mmCIF file of C-alpha atoms in Angstrom:
data_model
loop_
_atom_site.group_PDB
_atom_site.id
_atom_site.type_symbol
_atom_site.label_atom_id
_atom_site.label_comp_id
_atom_site.label_asym_id
_atom_site.label_seq_id
_atom_site.Cartn_x
_atom_site.Cartn_y
_atom_site.Cartn_z
ATOM 1 C CA MET C 15 0.000 0.000 0.000
ATOM 2 C CA ASN C 16 1.164 3.531 -0.797
ATOM 3 C CA ILE C 17 -0.177 7.008 -0.102
ATOM 4 C CA LYS C 18 0.559 9.406 -2.949
ATOM 5 C CA LEU C 19 -0.100 13.078 -3.671
ATOM 6 C CA ILE C 20 -0.081 14.094 -7.342
ATOM 7 C CA PRO C 21 -0.331 17.869 -7.979
ATOM 8 C CA ALA C 22 -2.787 19.050 -10.624
ATOM 9 C CA GLY C 23 -0.902 20.333 -13.663
ATOM 10 C CA ASN C 24 2.853 20.499 -13.267
ATOM 11 C CA GLY C 25 4.683 19.388 -10.147
ATOM 12 C CA SER C 26 6.411 16.353 -8.657
ATOM 13 C CA LYS C 27 4.351 13.719 -6.890
ATOM 14 C CA PHE C 28 4.961 12.999 -3.218
ATOM 15 C CA THR C 29 4.808 9.517 -1.686
ATOM 16 C CA PHE C 30 4.617 9.278 2.099
ATOM 17 C CA PRO C 31 7.736 7.359 3.233
ATOM 18 C CA ALA C 32 5.915 5.532 6.032
ATOM 19 C CA LEU C 33 2.277 4.526 6.335
ATOM 20 C CA PRO C 34 0.177 5.795 9.248
ATOM 21 C CA GLU C 35 -1.538 3.356 11.574
ATOM 22 C CA LYS C 36 -4.929 4.338 10.133
ATOM 23 C CA VAL C 37 -6.533 6.788 7.705
ATOM 24 C CA GLN C 38 -9.835 8.301 8.730
ATOM 25 C CA GLY C 39 -12.361 9.378 6.092
ATOM 26 C CA LYS C 40 -15.422 11.476 6.772
ATOM 27 C CA TYR C 41 -18.385 11.745 4.427
ATOM 28 C CA GLY C 42 -21.664 13.531 5.047
ATOM 29 C CA ALA C 43 -24.899 14.312 3.278
ATOM 30 C CA LYS C 44 -26.361 17.815 3.154
ATOM 31 C CA TYR C 45 -30.037 18.273 3.859
ATOM 32 C CA GLN C 46 -32.463 21.151 3.479
ATOM 33 C CA SER C 47 -35.155 21.332 6.155
ATOM 34 C CA PHE C 48 -38.742 22.430 5.538
ATOM 35 C CA ASP C 49 -41.481 22.915 8.123
ATOM 36 C CA ILE C 50 -44.703 21.615 6.604
ATOM 37 C CA ILE C 51 -48.063 22.098 8.295
ATOM 38 C CA SER C 52 -49.297 18.818 9.841
ATOM 39 C CA GLN C 53 -46.201 17.010 8.549
ATOM 40 C CA GLY C 54 -43.603 18.404 10.937
ATOM 41 C CA THR C 55 -40.038 18.977 9.763
ATOM 42 C CA VAL C 56 -39.108 17.293 6.503
ATOM 43 C CA LYS C 57 -35.460 16.939 5.442
ATOM 44 C CA VAL C 58 -34.718 16.790 1.722
ATOM 45 C CA PRO C 59 -31.297 15.609 0.464
ATOM 46 C CA LYS C 60 -29.291 18.360 -1.266
ATOM 47 C CA GLY C 61 -26.121 16.568 -2.372
ATOM 48 C CA THR C 62 -23.108 15.676 -0.257
ATOM 49 C CA ASP C 63 -20.766 17.635 1.965
ATOM 50 C CA VAL C 64 -17.080 17.721 1.095
ATOM 51 C CA ALA C 65 -15.163 14.669 2.277
ATOM 52 C CA GLU C 66 -12.282 14.894 4.756
ATOM 53 C CA PHE C 67 -9.329 12.575 5.205
ATOM 54 C CA THR C 68 -6.999 12.755 8.195
ATOM 55 C CA TRP C 69 -4.255 10.776 9.897
ATOM 56 C CA ASP C 70 -1.268 10.987 12.239
ATOM 57 C CA GLY C 71 2.118 9.761 11.054
ATOM 58 C CA VAL C 72 5.896 9.976 11.372
ATOM 59 C CA PHE C 73 8.663 11.101 9.035
ATOM 60 C CA PHE C 74 11.682 9.060 10.149
ATOM 61 C CA GLY C 75 15.155 10.583 10.426
ATOM 62 C CA LYS C 76 18.170 9.318 8.506
ATOM 63 C CA SER C 77 19.323 6.931 11.248
ATOM 64 C CA LYS C 78 15.879 5.275 11.219
ATOM 65 C CA ARG C 79 15.446 5.055 7.444
ATOM 66 C CA ASN C 80 16.065 1.288 7.452
ATOM 67 C CA GLU C 81 13.199 0.541 9.815
ATOM 68 C CA PRO C 82 10.802 -2.064 8.268
ATOM 69 C CA ILE C 83 7.962 0.471 8.286
ATOM 70 C CA VAL C 84 9.877 2.878 6.024
ATOM 71 C CA LYS C 85 9.594 2.569 2.229
ATOM 72 C CA LYS C 86 13.235 2.972 1.272
ATOM 73 C CA ASN C 87 12.586 4.177 -2.280
ATOM 74 C CA SER C 88 10.330 6.964 -0.963
ATOM 75 C CA TRP C 89 12.371 8.108 2.045
ATOM 76 C CA LYS C 90 13.222 11.809 2.261
ATOM 77 C CA GLU C 91 14.721 13.891 5.035
ATOM 78 C CA PRO C 92 11.903 14.857 7.427
ATOM 79 C CA ASN C 93 12.617 18.574 6.900
ATOM 80 C CA GLU C 94 12.187 18.122 3.152
ATOM 81 C CA CYS C 95 8.867 16.311 3.658
ATOM 82 C CA VAL C 96 7.668 19.140 5.907
ATOM 83 C CA LYS C 97 8.736 21.747 3.347
ATOM 84 C CA ILE C 98 6.928 20.003 0.472
ATOM 85 C CA LEU C 99 3.656 19.582 2.370
ATOM 86 C CA SER C 100 3.814 23.092 3.846
ATOM 87 C CA ASN C 101 4.199 24.541 0.331
ATOM 88 C CA PHE C 102 1.263 22.472 -0.909
ATOM 89 C CA MET C 103 -0.884 23.898 1.898
ATOM 90 C CA LYS C 104 0.406 27.480 1.550
ATOM 91 C CA ASN C 105 -0.184 27.516 -2.214
ATOM 92 C CA GLU C 106 -3.578 25.783 -1.907
ATOM 93 C CA THR C 107 -2.323 23.232 -4.424
ATOM 94 C CA VAL C 108 -4.993 20.872 -5.748
ATOM 95 C CA LEU C 109 -3.700 17.325 -5.186
ATOM 96 C CA ASN C 110 -4.897 13.934 -6.312
ATOM 97 C CA LEU C 111 -4.828 11.862 -3.098
ATOM 98 C CA ILE C 112 -4.407 8.170 -3.854
ATOM 99 C CA VAL C 113 -4.291 5.428 -1.237
ATOM 100 C CA THR C 114 -3.458 2.313 -3.219
ATOM 101 C CA GLU C 115 -5.390 -0.879 -2.501
ATOM 102 C CA THR C 116 -8.307 1.241 -1.219
ATOM 103 C CA TRP C 117 -11.146 3.217 -2.814
ATOM 104 C CA ILE C 118 -9.523 6.585 -1.960
ATOM 105 C CA ASN C 119 -8.722 8.449 -5.185
ATOM 106 C CA VAL C 120 -9.945 12.024 -4.872
ATOM 107 C CA ASP C 121 -8.863 15.603 -5.551
ATOM 108 C CA VAL C 122 -8.086 17.465 -2.331
ATOM 109 C CA THR C 123 -6.300 20.401 -0.754
ATOM 110 C CA ILE C 124 -4.456 20.362 2.572
ATOM 111 C CA SER C 125 -6.524 22.160 5.210
ATOM 112 C CA SER C 126 -4.280 21.425 8.199
ATOM 113 C CA PHE C 127 -0.672 20.247 8.632
ATOM 114 C CA GLN C 128 1.028 20.155 12.037
ATOM 115 C CA PRO C 129 4.630 18.806 12.156
ATOM 116 C CA ARG C 130 6.313 18.161 15.534
ATOM 117 C CA PRO C 131 10.058 17.309 15.905
ATOM 118 C CA VAL C 132 10.509 14.488 18.454
ATOM 119 C CA GLY C 133 13.255 12.350 19.982
ATOM 120 C CA ALA C 134 16.957 12.114 19.274
ATOM 121 C CA TYR C 135 16.757 10.453 15.854
ATOM 122 C CA GLY C 136 15.538 13.450 13.858
ATOM 123 C CA ASN C 137 12.022 12.050 13.552
ATOM 124 C CA VAL C 138 9.108 14.390 12.908
ATOM 125 C CA GLU C 139 5.596 13.417 13.968
ATOM 126 C CA TYR C 140 2.752 15.105 12.116
ATOM 127 C CA SER C 141 -1.014 15.403 11.832
ATOM 128 C CA ILE C 142 -2.558 16.167 8.458
ATOM 129 C CA THR C 143 -6.068 16.809 7.140
ATOM 130 C CA PHE C 144 -7.204 16.892 3.520
ATOM 131 C CA VAL C 145 -10.488 18.371 2.279
ATOM 132 C CA GLN C 146 -12.081 17.278 -0.969
ATOM 133 C CA LYS C 147 -11.801 19.819 -3.775
ATOM 134 C CA LYS C 148 -15.162 20.132 -5.478
ATOM 135 C CA PRO C 149 -15.607 22.101 -8.719
ATOM 136 C CA LEU C 150 -17.180 25.517 -8.260
ATOM 137 C CA GLN C 151 -20.688 25.531 -9.671
ATOM 138 C CA ILE C 152 -21.665 28.877 -11.178
ATOM 139 C CA TYR C 153 -25.196 29.496 -12.425
ATOM 140 C CA THR C 154 -26.709 32.240 -14.569
ATOM 141 C CA THR C 155 -29.682 34.253 -13.369
ATOM 142 C CA ASP C 156 -31.784 32.498 -16.019
ATOM 143 C CA GLU C 157 -30.823 29.088 -14.615
ATOM 144 C CA LEU C 158 -31.772 30.267 -11.128
ATOM 145 C CA LYS C 159 -34.958 31.862 -12.515
ATOM 146 C CA ILE C 160 -34.231 35.208 -10.845
ATOM 147 C CA ALA C 161 -33.510 37.299 -13.948
ATOM 148 C CA LYS C 162 -36.603 39.477 -13.487
ATOM 149 C CA PHE C 163 -35.377 40.511 -10.023
ATOM 150 C CA VAL C 164 -31.937 41.609 -11.201
ATOM 151 C CA LYS C 165 -31.555 45.357 -11.614
ATOM 152 C CA LYS C 166 -30.911 46.277 -15.225
ATOM 153 C CA THR C 167 -27.885 48.508 -15.561
ATOM 154 C CA LYS C 168 -25.991 49.817 -18.532
ATOM 155 C CA PRO C 169 -22.716 47.900 -18.979
ATOM 156 C CA ARG C 170 -19.667 49.958 -18.113
ATOM 157 C CA ASN C 171 -17.123 50.493 -20.849
ATOM 158 C CA ASP C 172 -13.942 48.877 -19.503
ATOM 159 C CA SER C 173 -12.016 49.163 -22.729
ATOM 160 C CA GLY C 174 -10.078 52.179 -21.459
ATOM 161 C CA GLY C 175 -10.202 53.739 -24.876
ATOM 162 C CA SER C 176 -8.751 50.720 -26.667
ATOM 163 C CA SER C 177 -10.014 49.516 -30.007
ATOM 164 C CA GLY C 178 -11.815 46.595 -28.306
ATOM 165 C CA GLY C 179 -9.418 43.943 -29.602
ATOM 166 C CA GLY C 180 -8.544 40.977 -27.439
ATOM 167 C CA SER C 181 -5.194 40.023 -25.928
ATOM 168 C CA THR C 182 -3.521 36.809 -24.810
ATOM 169 C CA TYR C 183 -2.539 35.472 -21.408
ATOM 170 C CA THR C 184 -0.177 32.613 -20.506
ATOM 171 C CA VAL C 185 -1.365 30.499 -17.581
ATOM 172 C CA VAL C 186 0.989 30.184 -14.601
ATOM 173 C CA SER C 187 0.880 27.806 -11.641
ATOM 174 C CA GLY C 188 -2.039 28.512 -9.295
ATOM 175 C CA ASP C 189 -4.158 30.283 -11.917
ATOM 176 C CA THR C 190 -7.904 29.744 -12.242
ATOM 177 C CA LEU C 191 -10.259 31.139 -14.878
ATOM 178 C CA TRP C 192 -11.987 33.102 -12.111
ATOM 179 C CA GLY C 193 -8.678 34.662 -11.042
ATOM 180 C CA ILE C 194 -7.645 35.427 -14.636
ATOM 181 C CA ALA C 195 -11.009 37.059 -15.316
ATOM 182 C CA SER C 196 -10.617 39.163 -12.158
ATOM 183 C CA LYS C 197 -7.210 40.423 -13.341
ATOM 184 C CA LYS C 198 -7.899 40.838 -17.037
ATOM 185 C CA LEU C 199 -11.629 41.582 -17.254
ATOM 186 C CA GLY C 200 -12.234 43.242 -13.897
ATOM 187 C CA SER C 201 -14.578 40.587 -12.520
ATOM 188 C CA GLY C 202 -14.155 36.906 -11.740
ATOM 189 C CA SER C 203 -17.751 36.283 -12.801
ATOM 190 C CA LYS C 204 -16.654 36.881 -16.406
ATOM 191 C CA TRP C 205 -14.661 33.636 -16.413
ATOM 192 C CA THR C 206 -17.192 32.044 -18.780
ATOM 193 C CA GLN C 207 -16.202 34.593 -21.469
ATOM 194 C CA ILE C 208 -12.614 33.329 -21.284
ATOM 195 C CA TYR C 209 -13.726 29.702 -21.312
ATOM 196 C CA ASP C 210 -16.044 30.214 -24.291
ATOM 197 C CA ALA C 211 -13.256 31.959 -26.235
ATOM 198 C CA ASN C 212 -10.786 29.131 -25.516
ATOM 199 C CA ALA C 213 -12.938 26.015 -25.104
ATOM 200 C CA GLY C 214 -11.104 24.074 -27.819
ATOM 201 C CA THR C 215 -7.673 24.848 -26.388
ATOM 202 C CA ILE C 216 -8.698 24.168 -22.775
ATOM 203 C CA GLU C 217 -10.398 20.850 -23.554
ATOM 204 C CA ALA C 218 -7.498 19.661 -25.746
ATOM 205 C CA GLU C 219 -5.007 20.485 -22.971
ATOM 206 C CA ALA C 220 -7.140 18.609 -20.414
ATOM 207 C CA LYS C 221 -7.149 15.484 -22.594
ATOM 208 C CA LYS C 222 -3.364 15.813 -23.044
ATOM 209 C CA HIS C 223 -3.044 15.648 -19.232
ATOM 210 C CA GLY C 224 -5.203 12.522 -18.954
ATOM 211 C CA LYS C 225 -8.505 14.182 -18.034
ATOM 212 C CA SER C 226 -11.734 13.265 -19.838
ATOM 213 C CA SER C 227 -12.597 16.974 -19.872
ATOM 214 C CA SER C 228 -11.579 20.253 -18.235
ATOM 215 C CA ASP C 229 -14.779 20.187 -16.131
ATOM 216 C CA HIS C 230 -15.848 23.418 -17.848
ATOM 217 C CA GLY C 231 -12.546 25.173 -17.235
ATOM 218 C CA HIS C 232 -11.830 23.810 -13.745
ATOM 219 C CA TRP C 233 -8.613 22.224 -15.034
ATOM 220 C CA ILE C 234 -6.067 24.517 -16.701
ATOM 221 C CA TRP C 235 -2.298 24.090 -16.830
ATOM 222 C CA PRO C 236 0.723 26.395 -16.763
ATOM 223 C CA GLY C 237 1.879 27.290 -20.254
ATOM 224 C CA GLU C 238 -1.573 27.394 -21.851
ATOM 225 C CA VAL C 239 -1.989 30.550 -23.935
ATOM 226 C CA LEU C 240 -5.518 31.897 -23.626
ATOM 227 C CA THR C 241 -7.236 34.548 -25.696
ATOM 228 C CA ILE C 242 -8.734 37.281 -23.500
ATOM 229 C CA PRO C 243 -11.886 38.737 -25.107
ATOM 230 C CA GLY C 244 -11.802 42.479 -25.856
#
């Protein structure tokens, strides 16, 4: 059995050098409650909550690297392990968490990581928690059937006096279409304009990286050159 973290897009995978005693998974269903006359409170399922995975483990120091519990081909200095996981958490890196020989194969981010140096062998104990990364669902006012309640305003001219032509943008690590739209179009909610203008490129790049689709722009990779609508 192995526990692996594979970053979305570019980045080196990380395999935990030693397995924890147990991995705890938490799943939950979301419900919407309605008070109905003569029926009492009725709970209606509304999808699932994000899953959480957590465990306690040890990164073994160099003098303990030959312990039977340590996977020799995956061993790294404890400080290096701490640095890699801390960067994943700091950068909110989306990771594919795989626990081989189990059903756990899910995209996550690290929500909590607590390393603790212990003993005289350079070991580092740690606690870690992963939270499932679900795609952001964005709906139009028509889909939500609230268009008639939205105040009609005249669109602001954001062209800044330009001729209205588009530009290009090269994706870097950590980018999302929402973030790119915020920087280039002034509002993250305009991300669909970027997706629509680059759907062919985005979907082709997703397939190149082994995805069946980009999940409507959820998956983009550093190096992609996107056309920004004028």
